[in-house]
Every structure is written in structure tokens, then in C-alpha cells.
Coordinates of C-alpha atoms in Angstrom, one line a residue:
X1 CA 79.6 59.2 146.4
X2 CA 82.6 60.1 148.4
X3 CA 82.8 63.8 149.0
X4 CA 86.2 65.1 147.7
X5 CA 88.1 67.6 150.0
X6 CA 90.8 70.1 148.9
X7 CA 94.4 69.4 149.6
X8 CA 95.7 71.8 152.0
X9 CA 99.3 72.3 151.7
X10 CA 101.8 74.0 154.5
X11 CA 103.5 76.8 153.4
X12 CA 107.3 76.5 152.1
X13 CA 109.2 76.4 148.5
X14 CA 107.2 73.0 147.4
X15 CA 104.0 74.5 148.5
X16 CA 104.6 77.3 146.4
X17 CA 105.9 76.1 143.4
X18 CA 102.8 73.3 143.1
X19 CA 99.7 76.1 143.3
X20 CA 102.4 78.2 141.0
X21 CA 101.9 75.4 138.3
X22 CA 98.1 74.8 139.5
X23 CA 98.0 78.9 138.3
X24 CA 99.9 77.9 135.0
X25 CA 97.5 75.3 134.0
X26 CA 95.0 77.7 134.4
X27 CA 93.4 76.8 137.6
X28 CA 92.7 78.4 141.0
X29 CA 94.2 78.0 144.7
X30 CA 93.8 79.2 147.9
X31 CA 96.5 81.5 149.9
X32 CA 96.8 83.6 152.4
X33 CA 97.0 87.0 152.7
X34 CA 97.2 89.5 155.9
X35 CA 93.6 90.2 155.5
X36 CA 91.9 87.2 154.7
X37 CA 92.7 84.0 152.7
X38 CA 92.2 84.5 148.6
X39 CA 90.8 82.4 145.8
X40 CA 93.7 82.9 142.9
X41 CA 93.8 82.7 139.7
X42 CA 95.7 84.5 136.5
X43 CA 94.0 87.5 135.9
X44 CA 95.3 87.7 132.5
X45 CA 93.4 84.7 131.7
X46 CA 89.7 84.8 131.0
X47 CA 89.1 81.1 131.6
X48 CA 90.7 81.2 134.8
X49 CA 89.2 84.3 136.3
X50 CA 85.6 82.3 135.2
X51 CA 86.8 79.2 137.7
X52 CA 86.9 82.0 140.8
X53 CA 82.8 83.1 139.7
X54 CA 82.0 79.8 139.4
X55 CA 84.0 78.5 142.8
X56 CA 82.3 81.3 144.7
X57 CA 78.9 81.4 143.0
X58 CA 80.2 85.0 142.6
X59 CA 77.9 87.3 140.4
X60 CA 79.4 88.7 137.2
X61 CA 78.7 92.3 138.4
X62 CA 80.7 91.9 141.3
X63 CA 84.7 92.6 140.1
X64 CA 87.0 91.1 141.7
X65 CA 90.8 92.2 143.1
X66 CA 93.8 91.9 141.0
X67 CA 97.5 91.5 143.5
X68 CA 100.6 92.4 141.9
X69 CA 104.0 92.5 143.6
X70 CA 104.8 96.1 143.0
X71 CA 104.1 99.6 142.0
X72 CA 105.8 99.3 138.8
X73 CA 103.4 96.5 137.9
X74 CA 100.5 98.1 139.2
X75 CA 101.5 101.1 136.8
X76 CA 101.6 98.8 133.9
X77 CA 98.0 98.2 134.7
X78 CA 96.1 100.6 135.4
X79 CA 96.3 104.7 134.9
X80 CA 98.0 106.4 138.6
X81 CA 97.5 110.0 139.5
X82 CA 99.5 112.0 142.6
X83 CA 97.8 111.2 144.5
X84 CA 97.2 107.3 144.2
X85 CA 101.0 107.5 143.9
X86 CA 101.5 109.2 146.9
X87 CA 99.0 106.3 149.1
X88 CA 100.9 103.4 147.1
X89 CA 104.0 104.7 148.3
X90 CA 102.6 105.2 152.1
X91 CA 100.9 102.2 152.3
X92 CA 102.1 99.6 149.8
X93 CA 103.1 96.2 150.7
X94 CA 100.0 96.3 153.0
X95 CA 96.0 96.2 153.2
X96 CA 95.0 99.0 150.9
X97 CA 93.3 98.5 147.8
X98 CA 93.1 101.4 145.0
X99 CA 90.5 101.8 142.5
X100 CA 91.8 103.5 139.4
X101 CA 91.4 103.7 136.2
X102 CA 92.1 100.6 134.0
X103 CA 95.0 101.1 131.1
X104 CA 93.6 99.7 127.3
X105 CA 96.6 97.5 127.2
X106 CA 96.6 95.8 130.6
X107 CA 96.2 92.7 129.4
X108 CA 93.9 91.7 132.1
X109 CA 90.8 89.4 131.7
X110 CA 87.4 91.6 131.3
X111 CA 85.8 89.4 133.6
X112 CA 88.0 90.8 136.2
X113 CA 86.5 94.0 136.6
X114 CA 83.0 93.1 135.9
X115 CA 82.5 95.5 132.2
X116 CA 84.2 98.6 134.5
X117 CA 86.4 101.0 133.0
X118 CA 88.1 100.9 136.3
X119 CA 90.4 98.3 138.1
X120 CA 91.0 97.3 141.9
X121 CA 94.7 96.9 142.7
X122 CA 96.5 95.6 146.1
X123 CA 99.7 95.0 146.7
X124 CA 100.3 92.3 149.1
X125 CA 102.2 92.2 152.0
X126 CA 101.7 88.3 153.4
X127 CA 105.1 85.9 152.3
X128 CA 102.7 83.4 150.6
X129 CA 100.9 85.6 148.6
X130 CA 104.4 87.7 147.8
X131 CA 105.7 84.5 146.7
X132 CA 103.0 83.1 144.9
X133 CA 103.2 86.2 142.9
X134 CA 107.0 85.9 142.1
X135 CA 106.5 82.5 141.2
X136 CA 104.0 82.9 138.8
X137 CA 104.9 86.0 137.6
X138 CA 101.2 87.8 136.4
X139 CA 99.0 89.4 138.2
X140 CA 97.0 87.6 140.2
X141 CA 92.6 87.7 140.7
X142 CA 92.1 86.8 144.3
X143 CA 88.6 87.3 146.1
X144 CA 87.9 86.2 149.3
X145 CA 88.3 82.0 149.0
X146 CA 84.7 81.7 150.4
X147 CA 81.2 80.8 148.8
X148 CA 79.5 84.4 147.6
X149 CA 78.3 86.2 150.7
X150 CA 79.7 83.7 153.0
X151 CA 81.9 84.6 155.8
X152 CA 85.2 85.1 154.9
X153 CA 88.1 82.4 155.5
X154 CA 90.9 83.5 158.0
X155 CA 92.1 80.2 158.6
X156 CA 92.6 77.2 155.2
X157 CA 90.1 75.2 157.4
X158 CA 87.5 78.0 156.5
X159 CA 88.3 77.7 153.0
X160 CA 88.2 74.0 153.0
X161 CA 84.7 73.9 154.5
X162 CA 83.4 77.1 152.4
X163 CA 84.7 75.5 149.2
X164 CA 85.6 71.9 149.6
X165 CA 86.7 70.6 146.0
X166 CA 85.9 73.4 144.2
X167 CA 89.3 74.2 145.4
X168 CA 92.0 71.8 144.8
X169 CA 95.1 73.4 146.5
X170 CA 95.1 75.4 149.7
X171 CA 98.2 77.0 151.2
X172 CA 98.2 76.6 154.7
X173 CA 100.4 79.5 157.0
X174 CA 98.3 79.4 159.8
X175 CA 95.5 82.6 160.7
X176 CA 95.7 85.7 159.4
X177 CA 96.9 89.0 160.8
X178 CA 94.4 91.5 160.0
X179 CA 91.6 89.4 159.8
X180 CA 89.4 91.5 157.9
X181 CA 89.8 92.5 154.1
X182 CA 91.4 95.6 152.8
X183 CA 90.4 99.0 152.6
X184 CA 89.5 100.1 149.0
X185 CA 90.3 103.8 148.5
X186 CA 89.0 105.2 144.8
X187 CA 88.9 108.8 144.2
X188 CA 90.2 110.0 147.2
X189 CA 87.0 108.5 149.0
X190 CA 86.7 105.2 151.3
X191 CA 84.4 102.8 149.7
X192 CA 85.3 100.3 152.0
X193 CA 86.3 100.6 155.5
X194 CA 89.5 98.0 156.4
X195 CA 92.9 97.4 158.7
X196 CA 93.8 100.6 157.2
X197 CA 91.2 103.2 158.7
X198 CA 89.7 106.7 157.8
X199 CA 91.9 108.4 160.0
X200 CA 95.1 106.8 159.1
X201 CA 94.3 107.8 155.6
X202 CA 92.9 111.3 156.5
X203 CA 90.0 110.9 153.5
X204 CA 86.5 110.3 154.3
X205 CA 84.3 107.0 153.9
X206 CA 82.0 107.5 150.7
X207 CA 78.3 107.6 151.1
X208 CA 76.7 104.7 149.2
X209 CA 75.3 105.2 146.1
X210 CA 73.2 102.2 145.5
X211 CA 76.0 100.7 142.6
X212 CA 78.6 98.5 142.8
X213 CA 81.8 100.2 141.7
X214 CA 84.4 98.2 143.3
X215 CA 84.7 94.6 145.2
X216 CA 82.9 94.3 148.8
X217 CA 80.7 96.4 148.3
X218 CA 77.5 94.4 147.8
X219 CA 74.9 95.1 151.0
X220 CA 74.7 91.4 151.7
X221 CA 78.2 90.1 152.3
X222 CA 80.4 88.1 154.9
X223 CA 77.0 86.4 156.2
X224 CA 76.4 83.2 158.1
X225 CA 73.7 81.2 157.4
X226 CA 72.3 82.1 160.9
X227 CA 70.3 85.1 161.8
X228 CA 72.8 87.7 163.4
X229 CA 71.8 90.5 166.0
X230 CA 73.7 93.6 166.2
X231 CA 74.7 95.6 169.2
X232 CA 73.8 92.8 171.5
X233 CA 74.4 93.8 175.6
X234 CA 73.4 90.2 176.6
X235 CA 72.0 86.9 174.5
X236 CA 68.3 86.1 174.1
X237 CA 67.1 82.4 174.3
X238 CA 68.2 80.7 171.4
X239 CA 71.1 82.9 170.2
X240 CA 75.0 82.4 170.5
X241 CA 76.5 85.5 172.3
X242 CA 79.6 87.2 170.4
X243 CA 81.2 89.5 173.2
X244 CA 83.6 92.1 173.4
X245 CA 85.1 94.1 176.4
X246 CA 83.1 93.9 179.4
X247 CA 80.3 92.0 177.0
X248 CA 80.9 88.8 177.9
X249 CA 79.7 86.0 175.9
X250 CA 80.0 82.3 174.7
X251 CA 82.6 83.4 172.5
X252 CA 84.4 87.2 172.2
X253 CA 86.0 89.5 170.0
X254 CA 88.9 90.9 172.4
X255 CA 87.9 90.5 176.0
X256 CA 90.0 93.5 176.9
X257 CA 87.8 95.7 174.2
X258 CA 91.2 96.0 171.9
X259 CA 89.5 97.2 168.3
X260 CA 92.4 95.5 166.4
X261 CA 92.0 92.3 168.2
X262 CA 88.5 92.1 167.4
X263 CA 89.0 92.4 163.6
X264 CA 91.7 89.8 163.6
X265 CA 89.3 87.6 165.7
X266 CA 86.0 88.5 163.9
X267 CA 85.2 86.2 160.9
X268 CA 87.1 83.1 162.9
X269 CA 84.3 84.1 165.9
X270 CA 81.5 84.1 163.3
X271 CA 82.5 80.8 162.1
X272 CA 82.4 79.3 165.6
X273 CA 79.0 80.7 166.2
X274 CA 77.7 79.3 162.6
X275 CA 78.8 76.4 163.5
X276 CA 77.1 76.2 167.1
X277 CA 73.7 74.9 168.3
X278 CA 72.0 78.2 168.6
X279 CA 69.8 78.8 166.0
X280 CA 70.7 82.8 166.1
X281 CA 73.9 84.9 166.3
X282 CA 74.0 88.5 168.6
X283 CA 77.3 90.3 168.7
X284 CA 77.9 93.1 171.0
X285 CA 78.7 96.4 170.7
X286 CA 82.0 97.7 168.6
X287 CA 82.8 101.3 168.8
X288 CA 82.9 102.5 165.4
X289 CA 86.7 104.3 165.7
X290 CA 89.0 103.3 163.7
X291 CA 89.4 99.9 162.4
X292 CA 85.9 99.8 164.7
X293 CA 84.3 101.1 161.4
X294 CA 85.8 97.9 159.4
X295 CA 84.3 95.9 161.6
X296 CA 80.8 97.3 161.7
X297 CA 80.6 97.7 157.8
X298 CA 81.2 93.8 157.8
X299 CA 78.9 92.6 160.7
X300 CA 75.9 95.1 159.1
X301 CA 76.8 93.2 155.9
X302 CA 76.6 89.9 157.3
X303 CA 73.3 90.6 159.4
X304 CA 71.4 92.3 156.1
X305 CA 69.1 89.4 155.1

């Protein structure tokens, strides 16, 4: 049998408007956003929302993300307080996602949020995504476009060899900005660190409490199929050396230690190293300041086995 592959699309009007009517019939795509790249699909519509499980290999206690292209539309979704209102406002188009609570008359698919009473809500900021979202006009369910617990796709090649045709349609607008996936904010906690950090927000990262309350938050997550070393200084025999700053290794995060460099570079760097002969992945140090702390969450993630 011929293995089938995705078509990956470039970004522009046509691009659009053919995932738009992919997301009509029901189906599910892959776009870009300025974290990572997104498996879509109507979150208004049950069957759809199953597609993106069954895609992924997701499990059904893990909810998923729903994009709108406002506040007002996020409003008509889910129940805001002051102070939700107040970080929507601040941070909003951008790479925050808030956990609040879900309204009875959403409309949105029960699949999306796993049985919670509570929904995760982004507003976007990348032009593919916006646009997607005007074209289609409903909310949109858009995990990471990756198999479950694989590292995530910055790039539509990443998608295409996560997935391969279990996605028909991929947007293509070229790597992403960020490079790792939003922060989720519920509750005036952090329950996962992202471009948008603890210090920018002023609130404080939630100690875990052994549930899953929102996407991302599962303890094995973002992993290649390797075995990964953290806090690596040089590589043993056998491994593939992620670097950063005066770390220097067969690949690196940001050569000239820059944090946000690093978490734009990371998931492309730990898809070069799955992909190497080494049979084991180190990565060195990243302080933990600031976006430092996304980072870290995702590479203890990816090394818990």
C-alpha cells in the first residue's frame, strides 16, 4: 500500500477558504498559530471534535482548546469575571489561554471539555488562524496538530510527519513565533507556564494537584520517542547534545543564552534530535526566569517516561 500524505497548502485567500469548507464538512486541518501549529475542527460539532481524539490518539479526559476571534465571542461562551476581563483585555489577540467557567448555552460540543463544567478559551493572534476563524465563523477546537504526547509541530513538516493522513489539509506560513504553547491562566493561578510568563502576569504558577483541569497538563507530554536527559553540561556516548549559551552542542537552543530564542527554537530542536542517530537526547541547562519556566515545564514533560 501506498502511504498517503497530507496536502500542505501555503497560506493565502485559497488556502483559507478550502480548510474553511474542510471545517464545514465537518472535518479537521492543520494551521498555524504563534505558539504552535493546531489540529482544528468545529467545536460546536460533536463529530468533529471526535476526528481531533481520534487524529491525536488523544484521551477523552484530556479537554482540548476552543479559539474564537474575540472577547465578545468568548463572552458568549463561557461565564467572565473582573478579573478574566481585565487579562482578556491585556493580553488578547495573543498566547494566553483562560479557564473559566463554561455557559449552559454555549453550544459547544461536550467532548470539548472532557465532562468539565469549565472551558479553555484563546484568542488568537497568528493571520492564519484569525482568518480561518472569520471564514468559518464558529469557534474553533484546536490542540496541538501532533500524535498524543508527541512533540509538538512548529513547522507543517512536523505536522505532516506526526500525523500524515490523518490530516488531510495543512496550512503552511512558515515556523512559528513563540514556539511553545500558551499560558493557561484559571482562577487567578498559572496552570501552565507559556510565552506569556509569571511575571508578566504578576500571579503565581499553581502547584499540581494530581488532576487534569485544563489542556497540557498531563505529566507525560511533548516527548520524543528517545530517552531525554535534563540539565545536560556536556553529552554522554550515545546521546545527541541540545545546547544553549556557552553549552555547546550538536544542535542549540539560542547560542547567545537568549530565553525567548530558545522557546521559539525548542520543539523544532527536539525534532532534529528525534530524528538523529543517537539513541538518547541531553539538553542543557535553561534558567528557569521567565519564559525559562515554559520551557522547563515542557522538556520535564517530555523527559517523564
Amino acid at each position: 500500500m501506498i502511504a498517503q500524505h497530507p496536502a500542505i497548502r501555503r497560506y493565502g485567500t485559497a488556502a483559507i477558504a478550502e480548510v474553511a469548507r474542510e471545517i464545514a464538512r465537518g472535518g479537521i486541518v492543520a494551521v498555524p498559530t504563534e505558539t504552535v501549529y493546531g489540529l482544528a475542527a468545529d467545536a460546536t460539532d460533536a463529530a468533529a471534535v471526535a476526528r481531533i481524539y481520534a487524529a491525536k490518539g488523544r484521551p477523552g479526559f484530556n479537554p482540548l482548546i476552543v479559539h474564537v476571534p474575540d472577547l465578545a465571542a468568548a463572552e458568549r461562551i463561557a461565564v467572565f469575571d473582573a478579573e478574566a476581563r481585565a487579562l482578556a483585555a491585556r493580553w488578547w489577540p495573543g498566547p494566553l489561554t483562560l479557564v473559566l467557567p463554561l455557559r449552559r448555552d454555549a453550544g459547544i460540543a461536550a467532548l470539548v471539555t472532557a465532562g468539565l463544567d469549565t472551558i479553555a478559551l484563546r484568542v488568537p493572534a497568528h493571520r492564519a488562524m484569525r482568518a480561518l476563524l472569520e471564514a468559518c465563523g464558529k469557534p474553533l477546537a484546536a490542540p496541538s496538530a501532533n500524535a498524543s504526547n508527541g512533540i509538538s509541530p512548529t513547522r507543517a513538516e512536523h505536522v505532516a510527519a506526526s500525523l500524515g493522513e490523518r490530516v488531510p489539509l495543512i496550512v503552511d506560513d512558515g515556523a512559528c513565533a513563540a514556539g511553545v504553547e500558551s499560558t493557561i491562566v484559571m482562577a487567578g493561578r498559572i496552570l501552565r507556564p507559556g510565552p506569556i510568563t509569571a511575571e508578566q502576569l504578576g500571579l503565581p504558577l499553581a502547584a499540581s494537584e494530581g488532576k487534569v483541569s485544563a489542556p497540557g497538563q498531563l505529566a507525560t507530554h511533548y516527548a520524543p520517542s528517545k530517552p531525554l536527559r535534563l540539565n545536560a553540561v556536556s553529552g554522554a556516548p550515545g546521546e545527541w547534545l541540545i545546547g544553549f549559551g556557552a553549552v555547546v552542542g550538536d544542535d542549540t537552543l539560542s547560542a547567545s543564552g537568549d530565553p525567548v530564542e530558545a522557546a521559539a527554537r525548542l520543539f523544532d530542536a527536539l525534532h532534529r534530535a528525534d530524528a538523529s542517530d543517537p539513541a538518547a537526547i541531553a539538553v542543557a541547562p535553561v534558567p528557569e526566569a521567565g519564559i525559562g519556566a515554559a520551557i522547563n515545564d515542557r522538556l520535564r514533560r517530555a523527559a517523564h517516561r
